[in-house]
Coordinates of C-alpha atoms and ligand atoms in Angstrom, one line a residue:
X7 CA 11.5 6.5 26.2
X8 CA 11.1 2.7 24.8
X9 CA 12.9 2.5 21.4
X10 CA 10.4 -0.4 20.2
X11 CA 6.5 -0.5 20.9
X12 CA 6.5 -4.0 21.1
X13 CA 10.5 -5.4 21.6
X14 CA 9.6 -9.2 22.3
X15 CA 8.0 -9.6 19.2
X16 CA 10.0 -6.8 16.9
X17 CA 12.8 -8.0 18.2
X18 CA 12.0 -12.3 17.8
X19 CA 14.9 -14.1 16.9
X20 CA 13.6 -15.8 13.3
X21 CA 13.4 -19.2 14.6
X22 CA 11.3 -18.4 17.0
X23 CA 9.1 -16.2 14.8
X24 CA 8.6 -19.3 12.8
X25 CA 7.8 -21.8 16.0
X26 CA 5.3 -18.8 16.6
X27 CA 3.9 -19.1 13.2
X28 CA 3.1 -22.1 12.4
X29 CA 1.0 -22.6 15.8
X30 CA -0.9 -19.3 14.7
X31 CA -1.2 -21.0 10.9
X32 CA -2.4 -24.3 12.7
X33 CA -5.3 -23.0 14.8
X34 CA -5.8 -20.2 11.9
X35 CA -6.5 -23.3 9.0
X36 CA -8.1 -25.1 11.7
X37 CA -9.9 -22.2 12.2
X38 CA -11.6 -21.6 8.6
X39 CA -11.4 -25.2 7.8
X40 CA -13.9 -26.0 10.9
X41 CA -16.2 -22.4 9.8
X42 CA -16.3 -21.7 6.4
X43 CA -17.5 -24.2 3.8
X44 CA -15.6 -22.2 1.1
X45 CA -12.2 -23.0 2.4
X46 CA -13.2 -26.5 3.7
X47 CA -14.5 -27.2 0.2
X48 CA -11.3 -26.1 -1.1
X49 CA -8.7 -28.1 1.2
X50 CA -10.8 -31.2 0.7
X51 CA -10.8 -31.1 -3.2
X52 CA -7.1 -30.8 -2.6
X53 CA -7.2 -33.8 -0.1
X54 CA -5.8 -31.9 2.9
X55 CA -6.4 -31.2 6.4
X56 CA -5.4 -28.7 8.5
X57 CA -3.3 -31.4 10.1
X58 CA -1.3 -31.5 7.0
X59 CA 0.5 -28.2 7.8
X60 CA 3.8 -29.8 9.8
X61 CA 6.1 -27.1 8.9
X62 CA 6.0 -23.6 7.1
X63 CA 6.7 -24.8 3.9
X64 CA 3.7 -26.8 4.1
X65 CA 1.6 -24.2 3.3
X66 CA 2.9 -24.1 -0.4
X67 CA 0.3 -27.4 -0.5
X68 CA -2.6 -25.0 -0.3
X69 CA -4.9 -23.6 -2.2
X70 CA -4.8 -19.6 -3.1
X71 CA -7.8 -17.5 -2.2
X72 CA -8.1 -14.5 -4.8
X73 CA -10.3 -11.1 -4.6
X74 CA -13.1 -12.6 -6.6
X75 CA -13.3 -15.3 -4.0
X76 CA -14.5 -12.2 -1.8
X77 CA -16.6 -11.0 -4.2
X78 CA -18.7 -14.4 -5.0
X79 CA -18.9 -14.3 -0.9
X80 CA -20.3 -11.1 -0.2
X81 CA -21.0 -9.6 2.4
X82 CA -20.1 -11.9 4.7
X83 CA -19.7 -15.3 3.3
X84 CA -15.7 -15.5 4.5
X85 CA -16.7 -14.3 8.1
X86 CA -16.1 -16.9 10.7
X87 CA -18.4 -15.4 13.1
X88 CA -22.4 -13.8 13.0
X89 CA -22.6 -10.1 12.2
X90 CA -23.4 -9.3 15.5
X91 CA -20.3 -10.4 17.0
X92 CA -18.6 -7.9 15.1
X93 CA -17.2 -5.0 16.1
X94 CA -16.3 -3.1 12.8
X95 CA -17.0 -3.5 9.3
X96 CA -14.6 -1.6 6.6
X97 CA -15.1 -2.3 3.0
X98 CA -13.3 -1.4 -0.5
X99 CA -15.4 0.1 -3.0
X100 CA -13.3 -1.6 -5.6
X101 CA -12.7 -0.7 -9.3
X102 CA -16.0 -2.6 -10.2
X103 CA -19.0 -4.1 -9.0
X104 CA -19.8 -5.2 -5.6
X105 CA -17.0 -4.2 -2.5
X106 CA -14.5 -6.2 -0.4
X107 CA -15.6 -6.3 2.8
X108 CA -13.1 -6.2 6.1
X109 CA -14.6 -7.7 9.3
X110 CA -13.0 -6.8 12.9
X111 CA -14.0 -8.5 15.7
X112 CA -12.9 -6.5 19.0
X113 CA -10.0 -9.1 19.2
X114 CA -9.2 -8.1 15.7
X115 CA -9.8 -4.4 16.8
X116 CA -7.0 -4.6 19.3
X117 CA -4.5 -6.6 17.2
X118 CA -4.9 -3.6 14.7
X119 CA -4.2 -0.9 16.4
X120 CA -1.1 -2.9 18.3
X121 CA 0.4 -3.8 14.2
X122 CA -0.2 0.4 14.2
X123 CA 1.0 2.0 17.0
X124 CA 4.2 -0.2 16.5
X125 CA 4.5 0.7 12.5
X126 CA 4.1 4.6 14.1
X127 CA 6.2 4.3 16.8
X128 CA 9.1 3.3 14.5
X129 CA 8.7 5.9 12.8
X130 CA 9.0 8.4 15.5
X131 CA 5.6 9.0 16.2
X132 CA 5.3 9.6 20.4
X133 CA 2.1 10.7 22.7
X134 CA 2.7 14.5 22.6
X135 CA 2.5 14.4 18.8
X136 CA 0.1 16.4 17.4
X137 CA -1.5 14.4 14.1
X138 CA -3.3 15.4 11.2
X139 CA -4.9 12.4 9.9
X140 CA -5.6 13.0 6.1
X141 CA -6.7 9.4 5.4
X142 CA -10.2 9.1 3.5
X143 CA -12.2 8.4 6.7
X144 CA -15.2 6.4 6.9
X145 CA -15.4 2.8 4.8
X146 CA -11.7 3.1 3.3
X147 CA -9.2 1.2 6.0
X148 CA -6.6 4.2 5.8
X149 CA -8.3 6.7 8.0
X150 CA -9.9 5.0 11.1
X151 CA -7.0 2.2 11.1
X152 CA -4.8 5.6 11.4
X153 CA -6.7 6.8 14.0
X154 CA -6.8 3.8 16.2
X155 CA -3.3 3.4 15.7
X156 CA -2.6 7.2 17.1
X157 CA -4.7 7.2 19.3
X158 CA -3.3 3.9 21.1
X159 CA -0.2 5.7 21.1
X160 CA -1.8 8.7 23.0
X161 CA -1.3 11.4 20.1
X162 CA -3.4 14.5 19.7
X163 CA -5.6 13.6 16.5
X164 CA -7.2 15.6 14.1
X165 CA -9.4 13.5 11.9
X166 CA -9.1 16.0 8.8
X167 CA -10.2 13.1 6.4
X168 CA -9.1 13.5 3.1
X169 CA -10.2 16.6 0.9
X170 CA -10.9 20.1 1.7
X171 CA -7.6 20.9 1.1
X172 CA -7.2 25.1 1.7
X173 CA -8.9 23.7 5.5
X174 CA -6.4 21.2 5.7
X175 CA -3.6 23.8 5.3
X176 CA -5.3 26.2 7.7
X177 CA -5.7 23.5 10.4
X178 CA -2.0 22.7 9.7
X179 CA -1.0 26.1 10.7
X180 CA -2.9 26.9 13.8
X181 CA -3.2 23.3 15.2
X182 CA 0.4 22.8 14.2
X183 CA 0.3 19.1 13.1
X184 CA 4.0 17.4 14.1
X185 CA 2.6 14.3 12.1
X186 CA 0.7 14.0 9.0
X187 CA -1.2 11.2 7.3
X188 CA -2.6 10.6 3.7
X189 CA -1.4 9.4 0.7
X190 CA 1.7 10.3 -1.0
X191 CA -0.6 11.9 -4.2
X192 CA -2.3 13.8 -1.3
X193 CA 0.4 15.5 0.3
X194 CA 1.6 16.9 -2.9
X195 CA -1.7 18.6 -3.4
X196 CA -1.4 19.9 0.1
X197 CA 2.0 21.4 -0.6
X198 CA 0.9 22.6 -4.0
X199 CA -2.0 24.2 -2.9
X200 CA -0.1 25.9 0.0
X201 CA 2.4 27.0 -2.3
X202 CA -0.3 28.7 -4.6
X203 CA -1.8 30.4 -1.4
X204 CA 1.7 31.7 -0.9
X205 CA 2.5 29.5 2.2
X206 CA 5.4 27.8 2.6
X207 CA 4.7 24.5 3.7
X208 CA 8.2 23.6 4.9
X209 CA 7.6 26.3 7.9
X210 CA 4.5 24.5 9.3
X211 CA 5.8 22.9 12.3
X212 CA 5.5 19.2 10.4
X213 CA 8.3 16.7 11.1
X214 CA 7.0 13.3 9.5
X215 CA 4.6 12.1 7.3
X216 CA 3.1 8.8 7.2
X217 CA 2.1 7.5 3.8
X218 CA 1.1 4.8 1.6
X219 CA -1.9 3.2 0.2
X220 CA -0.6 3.7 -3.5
X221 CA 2.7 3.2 -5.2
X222 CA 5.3 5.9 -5.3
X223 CA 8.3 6.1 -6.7
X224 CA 12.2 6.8 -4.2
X225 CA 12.1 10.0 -6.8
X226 CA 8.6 11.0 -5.4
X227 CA 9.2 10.2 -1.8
X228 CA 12.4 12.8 -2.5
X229 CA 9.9 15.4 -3.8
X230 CA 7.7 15.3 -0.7
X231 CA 10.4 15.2 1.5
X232 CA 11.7 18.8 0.4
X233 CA 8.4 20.2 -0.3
X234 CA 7.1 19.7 3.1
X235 CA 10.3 19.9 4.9
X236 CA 9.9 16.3 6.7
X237 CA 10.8 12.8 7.0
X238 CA 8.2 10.7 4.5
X239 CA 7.7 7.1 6.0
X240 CA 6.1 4.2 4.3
X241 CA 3.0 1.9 5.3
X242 CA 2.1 -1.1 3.1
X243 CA -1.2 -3.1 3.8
X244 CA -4.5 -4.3 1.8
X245 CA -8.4 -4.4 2.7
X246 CA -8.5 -7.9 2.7
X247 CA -5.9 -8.2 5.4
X248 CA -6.4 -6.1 7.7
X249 CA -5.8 -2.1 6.0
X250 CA -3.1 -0.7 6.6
X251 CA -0.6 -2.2 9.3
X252 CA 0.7 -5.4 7.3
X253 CA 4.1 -3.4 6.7
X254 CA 5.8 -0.5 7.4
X255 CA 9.4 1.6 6.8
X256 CA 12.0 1.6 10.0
X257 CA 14.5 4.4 10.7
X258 CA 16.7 2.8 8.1
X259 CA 13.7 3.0 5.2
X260 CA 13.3 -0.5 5.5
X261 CA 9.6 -1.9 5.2
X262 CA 9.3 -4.6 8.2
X263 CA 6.4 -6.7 7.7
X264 CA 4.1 -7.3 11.0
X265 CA 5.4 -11.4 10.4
X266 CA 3.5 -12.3 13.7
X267 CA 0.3 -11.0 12.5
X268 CA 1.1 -12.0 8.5
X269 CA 2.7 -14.9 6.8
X270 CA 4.5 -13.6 3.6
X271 CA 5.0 -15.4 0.5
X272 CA 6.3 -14.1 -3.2
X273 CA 5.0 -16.5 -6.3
X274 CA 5.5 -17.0 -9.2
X275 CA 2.5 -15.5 -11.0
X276 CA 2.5 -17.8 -14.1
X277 CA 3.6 -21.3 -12.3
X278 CA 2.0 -20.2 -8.7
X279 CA 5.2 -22.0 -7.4
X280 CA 6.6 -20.0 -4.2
X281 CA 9.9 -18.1 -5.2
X282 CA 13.3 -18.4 -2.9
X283 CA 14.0 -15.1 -0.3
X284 CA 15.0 -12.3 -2.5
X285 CA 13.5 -13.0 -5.9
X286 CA 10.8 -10.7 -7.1
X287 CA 7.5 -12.4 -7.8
X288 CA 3.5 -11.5 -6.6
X289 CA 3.3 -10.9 -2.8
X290 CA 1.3 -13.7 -1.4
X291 CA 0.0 -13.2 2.7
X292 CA -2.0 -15.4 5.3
X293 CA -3.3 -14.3 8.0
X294 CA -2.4 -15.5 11.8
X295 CA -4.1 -14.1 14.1
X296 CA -7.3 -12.6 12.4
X297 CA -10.4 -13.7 14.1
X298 CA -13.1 -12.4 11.8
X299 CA -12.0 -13.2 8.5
X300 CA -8.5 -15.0 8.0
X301 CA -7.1 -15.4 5.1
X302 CA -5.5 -18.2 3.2
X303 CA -3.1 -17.6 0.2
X304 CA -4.5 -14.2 -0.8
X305 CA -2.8 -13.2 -3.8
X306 CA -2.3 -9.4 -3.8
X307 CA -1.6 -9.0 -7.0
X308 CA 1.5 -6.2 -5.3
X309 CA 4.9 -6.8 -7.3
X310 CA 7.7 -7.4 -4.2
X311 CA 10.6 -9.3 -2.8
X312 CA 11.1 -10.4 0.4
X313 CA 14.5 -10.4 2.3
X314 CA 15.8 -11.6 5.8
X315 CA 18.4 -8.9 6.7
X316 CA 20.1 -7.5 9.7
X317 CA 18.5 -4.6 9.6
X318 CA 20.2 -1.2 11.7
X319 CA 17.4 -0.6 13.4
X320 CA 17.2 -3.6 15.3
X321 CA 14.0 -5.5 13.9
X322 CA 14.6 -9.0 13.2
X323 CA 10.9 -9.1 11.1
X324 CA 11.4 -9.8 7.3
X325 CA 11.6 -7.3 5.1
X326 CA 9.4 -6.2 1.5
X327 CA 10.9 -4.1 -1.2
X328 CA 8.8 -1.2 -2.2
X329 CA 5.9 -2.3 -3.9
X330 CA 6.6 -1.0 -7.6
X331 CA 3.6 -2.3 -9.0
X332 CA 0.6 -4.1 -9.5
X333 CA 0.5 -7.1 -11.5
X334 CA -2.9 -6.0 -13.1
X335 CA -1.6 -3.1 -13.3
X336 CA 1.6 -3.6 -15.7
X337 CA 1.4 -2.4 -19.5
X338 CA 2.5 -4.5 -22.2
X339 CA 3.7 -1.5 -24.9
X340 CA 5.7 -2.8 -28.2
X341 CA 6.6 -6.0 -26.4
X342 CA 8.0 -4.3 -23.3
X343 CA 6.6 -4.6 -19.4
X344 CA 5.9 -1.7 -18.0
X345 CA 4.7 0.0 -15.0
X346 CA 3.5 3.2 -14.2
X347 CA 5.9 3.4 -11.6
X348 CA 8.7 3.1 -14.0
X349 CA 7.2 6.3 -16.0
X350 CA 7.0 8.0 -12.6
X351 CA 10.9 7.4 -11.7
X352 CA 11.8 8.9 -15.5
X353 CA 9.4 11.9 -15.1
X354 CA 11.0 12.8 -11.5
X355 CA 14.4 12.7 -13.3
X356 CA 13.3 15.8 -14.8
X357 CA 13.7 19.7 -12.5
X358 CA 11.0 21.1 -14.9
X359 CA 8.4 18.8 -14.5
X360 CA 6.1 18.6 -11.7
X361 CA 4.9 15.2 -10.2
X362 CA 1.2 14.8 -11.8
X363 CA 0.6 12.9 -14.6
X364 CA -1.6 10.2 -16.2
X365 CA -0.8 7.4 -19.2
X366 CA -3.8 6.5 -21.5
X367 CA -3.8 3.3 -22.6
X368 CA -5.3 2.9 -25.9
X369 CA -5.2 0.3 -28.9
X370 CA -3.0 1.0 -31.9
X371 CA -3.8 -1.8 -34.4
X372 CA -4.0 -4.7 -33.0
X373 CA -1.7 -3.9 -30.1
X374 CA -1.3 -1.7 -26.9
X375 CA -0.3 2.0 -26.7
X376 CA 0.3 4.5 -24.4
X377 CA 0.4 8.6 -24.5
X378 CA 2.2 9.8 -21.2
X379 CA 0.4 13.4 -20.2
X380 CA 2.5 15.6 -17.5
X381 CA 2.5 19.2 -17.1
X382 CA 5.8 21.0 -16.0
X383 CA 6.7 24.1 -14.1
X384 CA 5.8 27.9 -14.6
X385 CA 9.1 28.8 -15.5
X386 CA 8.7 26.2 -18.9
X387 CA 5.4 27.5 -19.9
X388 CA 7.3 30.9 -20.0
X389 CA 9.6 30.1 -22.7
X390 CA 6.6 29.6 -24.9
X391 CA 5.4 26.4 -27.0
X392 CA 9.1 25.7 -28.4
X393 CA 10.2 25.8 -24.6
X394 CA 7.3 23.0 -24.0
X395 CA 7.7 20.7 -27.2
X396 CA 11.4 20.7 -26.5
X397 CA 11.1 19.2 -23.2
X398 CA 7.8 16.6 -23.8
X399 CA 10.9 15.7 -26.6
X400 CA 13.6 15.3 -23.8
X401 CA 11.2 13.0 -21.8
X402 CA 9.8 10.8 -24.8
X403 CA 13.3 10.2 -25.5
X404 CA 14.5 9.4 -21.8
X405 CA 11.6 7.0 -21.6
X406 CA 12.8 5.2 -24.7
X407 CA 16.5 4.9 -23.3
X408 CA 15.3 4.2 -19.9
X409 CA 12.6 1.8 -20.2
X410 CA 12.9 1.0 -24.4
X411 CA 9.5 2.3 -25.0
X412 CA 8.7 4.7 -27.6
X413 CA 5.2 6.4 -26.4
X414 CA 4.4 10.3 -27.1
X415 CA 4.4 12.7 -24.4
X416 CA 2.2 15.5 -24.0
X417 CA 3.1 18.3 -21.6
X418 CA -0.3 19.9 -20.6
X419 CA -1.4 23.1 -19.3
X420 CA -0.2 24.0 -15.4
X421 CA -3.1 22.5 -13.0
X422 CA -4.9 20.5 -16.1
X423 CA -4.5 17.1 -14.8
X424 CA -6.8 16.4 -11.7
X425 CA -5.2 16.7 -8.2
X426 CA -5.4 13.6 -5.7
X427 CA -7.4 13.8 -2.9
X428 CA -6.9 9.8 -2.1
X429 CA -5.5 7.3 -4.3
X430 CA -4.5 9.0 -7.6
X431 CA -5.7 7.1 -10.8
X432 CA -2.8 7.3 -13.2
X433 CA -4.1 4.9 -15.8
X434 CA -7.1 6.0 -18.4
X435 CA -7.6 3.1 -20.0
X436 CA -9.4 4.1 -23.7
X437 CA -9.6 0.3 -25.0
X438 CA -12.7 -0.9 -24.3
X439 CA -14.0 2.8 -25.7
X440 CA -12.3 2.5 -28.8
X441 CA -13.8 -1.1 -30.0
Ligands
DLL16 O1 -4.8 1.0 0.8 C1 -4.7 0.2 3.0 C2 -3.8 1.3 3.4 C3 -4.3 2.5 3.8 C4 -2.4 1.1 3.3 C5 -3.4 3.5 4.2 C6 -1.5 2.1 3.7 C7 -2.0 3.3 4.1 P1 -6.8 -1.0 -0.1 O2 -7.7 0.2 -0.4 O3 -7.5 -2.3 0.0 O4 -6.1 -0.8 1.3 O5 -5.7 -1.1 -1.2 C8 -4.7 -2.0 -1.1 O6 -3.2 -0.6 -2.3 O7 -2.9 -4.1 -2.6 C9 -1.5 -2.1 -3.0 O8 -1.8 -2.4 -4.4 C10 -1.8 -0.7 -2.7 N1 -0.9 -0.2 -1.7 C11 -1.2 0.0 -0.4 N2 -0.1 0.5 0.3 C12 0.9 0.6 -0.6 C13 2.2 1.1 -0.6 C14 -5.2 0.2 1.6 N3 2.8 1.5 0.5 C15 -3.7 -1.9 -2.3 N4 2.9 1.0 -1.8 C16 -2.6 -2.8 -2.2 C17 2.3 0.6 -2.9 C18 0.3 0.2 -1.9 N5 1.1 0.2 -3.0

């Protein structure tokens, strides 16, 4: 069977990539430029045509399009073409206020399911593959970009959809997924929840799990791997993009990005001036073939570095680093930078505590604290409350040497801290209550 889904272009030496993308960038900017006042008002206040883009670097020259940009446009004020020449509409509900809509034309439609069936077919995933997909399905881009992706590869799907988790378990057994798909958070609450219903979930007949949509820690990715007995691969990708399908992890755990269907830059977040290969900065991504909505300079806000390397596998596509963070969501406690990422890599450290927890962010004076709340395994709570206090100790103090922040930790009762279904929410923010 083919090693690559799609060897010309996974394969591309990098100068031809680059010819490749920068005609995609030229007709994409002449594209928007020509259809949507809001990016034509925006390269003309800046002087500059689409002509102006000779080379790659060129792009630096213009101008950033951010999420409110989507907002102040909705529903469809980024779309190059009429409604009804859609074929698909996904949205994100978004944190707050109105959603981000995602546009597909049937163009679009095909070019996703090619940037999935390629991400999966790296990753193992062949036609007689049976699949559970355990994506949120419906407006989300996880579940039905999952699906087309399978299903283009001719896999056996079963569109579980996130939640319902003692069904998901019982479909796992007696459909006997090869192949499972959620979200990191999610497939620990499957194996928990098997575990409780005294299943072991590493005798299912799972071989690989697909995952992504949030950040998760190496530590984490560890966890999952031994709980459900598999091989955990990664897939990176936003909304405002496409969903998922903008990157994805290789046989050697790299994450390739899809560079003939996105242009990657990393910034600088204060100066907005483009970073050199390898330095970490705010991931940065255009669009090159999108039909629907392209998009110019969209900050992600994701917290990466890019790198050209000769990668084992055998893709010549350049490569992220593992998305550690958010930039809006990094913690400034006593001075110090922090992610929750960060806390996650010190709580794995520890054998006795399992992988759920939350951080409240709340105001101490005038500045920012943080109370890290994690519970830990049944064998703990059965040394009693010294057992406990002595180990939320052991962690508080970790934290301090690892990361240099001094922030309380409270190790709560077994099953207190709400399982993920989807995307797990690991920062309360009390602030705005407290004022
Ligand atoms: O989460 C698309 C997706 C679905 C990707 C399924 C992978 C698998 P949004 O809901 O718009 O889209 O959220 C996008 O999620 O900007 C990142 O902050 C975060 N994110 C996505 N994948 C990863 C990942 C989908 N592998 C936002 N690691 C992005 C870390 C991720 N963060």
């Amino acid at each position: 069977m083919k090693k690559f889904w799609d060897e010309k272009f996974e394969t591309m030496p990098p100068s031809g990539m680059e010819r490749a993308q920068l005609q995609h960038l030229q007709a994409t900017l002449a594209r928007v430029h020509e259809k949507i006042p809001f990016y034509r008002k925006a390269f003309d206040s800046r002087g500059l045509t689409p002509g102006d883009l000779r080379a790659l670097p060129d792009l630096a020259r213009f101008p950033f399009t951010i999420k409110t940009d989507l907002r102040d446009h909705y529903p469809l004020g980024l779309c190059t073409v009429p409604v009804r020449e859609l074929s698909r509409i996904h949205a994100s509900s978004g944190t707050t206020g109105k959603p981000i809509t995602g546009p597909y034309t049937a163009d679009d439609m095909h070019q996703w399911g090619e940037c999935m069936a390629r991400a999966m077919w790296a990753q193992g995933v062949r036609p007689d593959d049976v699949v559970q997909n355990a994506y949120g399905l419906g407006l989300f881009t996880g579940g039905l970009g999952f699906q087309l992706g399978f299903e283009r590869i001719g896999c056996a799907v079963i569109p579980s959809g996130s939640g319902q988790t003692e069904r998901q378990i019982l479909l796992l057994e007696d459909l006997g997924a090869t192949v499972l798909a959620c979200t990191p958070t999610y497939a620990l609450t499957i194996a928990e929840r098997a575990r409780q219903l005294d299943k072991d979930p590493t005798r299912f007949s799972l071989r690989v799990g697909l995952f992504g949509a949030e950040p998760w820690s190496t530590e984490m990715k560890k966890l999952i791997e031994e709980r459900l007995g598999i091989v955990a691969h990664e897939h990176y990708g936003l909304t405002e993009l496409m969903g998922p399908g903008v990157a994805y992890s290789c046989e050697a755990g790299r994450l390739h990005i899809n560079e003939d269907h996105v242009y990657a830059e990393v910034i600088d977040a204060e100066t907005l001036q483009p970073k050199p290969l390898g330095e970490k900065g705010e991931l940065v991504l255009t669009s090159l073939q999108r039909q629907a909505m392209p998009m110019i300079r969209y900050r992600t806000r994701d917290i990466t570095r890019l790198a050209r390397v000769d990668c084992p596998c055998g893709r010549t596509a350049i490569t992220m680093e593992k998305v550690t963070g958010r930039s809006d969501d990094m913690m400034i406690v006593g001075g110090v930078n922090v992610f929750p990422s960060q806390i996650e890599s010190v709580l794995m450290e520890f054998e006795e505590i399992e992988p759920q927890y939350v951080i409240r962010l709340f105001k101490k004076g005038f500045l920012d604290a943080i109370r890290v709340e994690t519970e830990a395994k049944a064998a703990v709570y059965a040394g009693g409350s010294g057992a406990v206090e002595r180990l939320a100790a052991a962690v508080a103090g970790r934290l301090q040497q690892v990361i240099g922040i001094r922030a309380p930790v409270s190790i709560l009762p077994a099953g207190s801290i709400p399982r993920s279904v989807g995307k797990a929410k690991r920062i309360i923010d009390e602030r705005e209550a407290a004022q």
